[in-house]
């Protein structure tokens, strides 16, 4: 399994240099075309685990190093091995031996014997002194929660009653949640289909069915022909809250990769324009719609200006704006370490351009649903409050309680839980 460690170390190293894990992991895997499916699966698990608990693991490694380590690859390999020693069920001495072997496979310029000796010494020292370090680090929040300190501070201020539970929820493995296309089958029929295939599942609300254990996408009954999609339950509230009716003109303004686009079309036959500024991501929307056998007008354009607008107002607008993604860290563990505190301000500035621009395109009496997958207030209610002050023709509607079955929320802010990620919803109506 040293190959899995090597792949994971490469992926982690790339993320710590600023690359998204969704790009880093495939790149790291591509360097080992002969790795078995089991080794590839293990590499993915170890990469996610290491980044999920990076705050904690990095603190241990800092205690173990007498001086900074100049080779990033060895640093990442040590992080990976310490993750396995702290959180994995793997045998400790096997992990150490594999790491020593893995480092010996690194190409120059690191001298092999020196690197092997160093990895062996550090990991054995870790095994000896783990409890001593644990006692020393016990009161450090970055170690306890594995988030950057600025992130912890922000949540502590913004959610005095929930911040710890939110941080802990973000470190859990997310469930696999499906969205059933109820135009094609009923929830009960689909649950029976799953039962016949020995897949344990449970309906939690709306069109959402949670699997007791994740299943490979290609093995999900009905996935390939569009009967179901994979989508977090929190994300599934968007299309429902948008309150679409047949025949309406609807704009999905920041639509890629199209998770919510498909859901809107499954709920009502509307005239949907699905827009995104990223042409490459827009291709994924088309692929998703093809799988679902649905169609929309796809448009590559900027939601922050109206150059593309044909002067025909929309009855509904979904503004699923770019954001820090701080509410979906259990699925995107790298976000915690890629984001900087200043990013909150720059995303808020982008959102503050998009929201008023989209507002001009909304018909009188129409509704705009403002959505983020963030838990930071600057991007959420604070953003909406500023908008409302400058737009007397806008009012924020209460959200229908019956949509929020099994949802933990505070005024439209979903508090990340086992059932869902941390989305924010504000429904605005034009007078
Ligand atoms: C949160 S994601 C949308 C997720 C999508 N609604 C879904 O459910 O699958 C935000 C999207 O906004 C797009 N985006 C960012 N800035 C934009 C802009 N100025 N105009 C239009 N789209 C933009 C990004 O390319 C990204 O695809």
GROMACS .gro file of N, CA, C and O in nm, residues 202-206 208 233-234 237 401-409 414-415 417-420:
model
   96
  202UNK      N    1  -3.328   0.564   0.297
  202UNK     CA    2  -3.432   0.623   0.378
  202UNK      C    3  -3.472   0.758   0.317
  202UNK      O    4  -3.386   0.834   0.276
  203UNK      N    5  -3.604   0.784   0.310
  203UNK     CA    6  -3.652   0.911   0.253
  203UNK      C    7  -3.648   1.018   0.364
  203UNK      O    8  -3.707   1.000   0.469
  204UNK      N    9  -3.577   1.131   0.338
  204UNK     CA   10  -3.570   1.229   0.448
  204UNK      C   11  -3.654   1.354   0.424
  204UNK      O   12  -3.671   1.437   0.514
  205UNK      N   13  -3.707   1.371   0.304
  205UNK     CA   14  -3.790   1.488   0.277
  205UNK      C   15  -3.782   1.522   0.129
  205UNK      O   16  -3.684   1.487   0.064
  206UNK      N   17  -3.883   1.590   0.078
  206UNK     CA   18  -3.884   1.630  -0.063
  206UNK      C   19  -3.858   1.512  -0.152
  206UNK      O   20  -3.921   1.407  -0.141
  208UNK      N   21  -3.556   1.368  -0.159
  208UNK     CA   22  -3.424   1.321  -0.112
  208UNK      C   23  -3.430   1.184  -0.044
  208UNK      O   24  -3.509   1.162   0.048
  233UNK      N   25  -2.889   1.701   0.041
  233UNK     CA   26  -3.027   1.737   0.074
  233UNK      C   27  -3.043   1.889   0.088
  233UNK      O   28  -3.144   1.947   0.045
  234UNK      N   29  -2.942   1.955   0.146
  234UNK     CA   30  -2.949   2.101   0.160
  234UNK      C   31  -2.960   2.168   0.024
  234UNK      O   32  -3.037   2.263   0.006
  237UNK      N   33  -3.306   2.183  -0.154
  237UNK     CA   34  -3.413   2.274  -0.112
  237UNK      C   35  -3.429   2.389  -0.212
  237UNK      O   36  -3.534   2.451  -0.220
  401UNK      N   37  -4.214   2.660   0.608
  401UNK     CA   38  -4.162   2.565   0.708
  401UNK      C   39  -4.169   2.421   0.658
  401UNK      O   40  -4.079   2.340   0.685
  402UNK      N   41  -4.275   2.388   0.580
  402UNK     CA   42  -4.292   2.247   0.541
  402UNK      C   43  -4.183   2.198   0.446
  402UNK      O   44  -4.166   2.078   0.427
  403UNK      N   45  -4.105   2.291   0.386
  403UNK     CA   46  -3.994   2.249   0.299
  403UNK      C   47  -3.875   2.201   0.384
  403UNK      O   48  -3.786   2.135   0.334
  404UNK      N   49  -3.875   2.237   0.512
  404UNK     CA   50  -3.756   2.214   0.594
  404UNK      C   51  -3.765   2.090   0.684
  404UNK      O   52  -3.720   2.091   0.796
  405UNK      N   53  -3.820   1.983   0.629
  405UNK     CA   54  -3.828   1.857   0.705
  405UNK      C   55  -3.686   1.803   0.729
  405UNK      O   56  -3.605   1.798   0.635
  406UNK      N   57  -3.656   1.770   0.853
  406UNK     CA   58  -3.523   1.717   0.889
  406UNK      C   59  -3.409   1.814   0.859
  406UNK      O   60  -3.297   1.772   0.830
  407UNK      N   61  -3.440   1.944   0.860
  407UNK     CA   62  -3.337   2.045   0.832
  407UNK      C   63  -3.315   2.128   0.958
  407UNK      O   64  -3.411   2.170   1.024
  408UNK      N   65  -3.188   2.151   0.992
  408UNK     CA   66  -3.155   2.240   1.103
  408UNK      C   67  -3.123   2.375   1.041
  408UNK      O   68  -3.030   2.385   0.960
  409UNK      N   69  -3.200   2.479   1.074
  409UNK     CA   70  -3.175   2.609   1.011
  409UNK      C   71  -3.209   2.725   1.105
  409UNK      O   72  -3.292   2.712   1.193
  414UNK      N   73  -2.874   2.720   0.681
  414UNK     CA   74  -2.871   2.580   0.721
  414UNK      C   75  -2.747   2.556   0.807
  414UNK      O   76  -2.635   2.595   0.768
  415UNK      N   77  -2.770   2.497   0.922
  415UNK     CA   78  -2.659   2.464   1.012
  415UNK      C   79  -2.614   2.324   0.973
  415UNK      O   80  -2.693   2.229   0.985
  417UNK      N   81  -2.535   1.958   0.930
  417UNK     CA   82  -2.572   1.846   1.018
  417UNK      C   83  -2.545   1.717   0.943
  417UNK      O   84  -2.498   1.720   0.830
  418UNK      N   85  -2.579   1.606   1.005
  418UNK     CA   86  -2.561   1.477   0.937
  418UNK      C   87  -2.641   1.476   0.807
  418UNK      O   88  -2.596   1.423   0.705
  419UNK      N   89  -2.760   1.538   0.809
  419UNK     CA   90  -2.851   1.527   0.694
  419UNK      C   91  -2.815   1.619   0.578
  419UNK      O   92  -2.851   1.591   0.464
  420UNK      N   93  -2.747   1.732   0.606
  420UNK     CA   94  -2.726   1.828   0.497
  420UNK      C   95  -2.606   1.919   0.524
  420UNK      O   96  -2.561   1.935   0.636
   0.00000   0.00000   0.00000
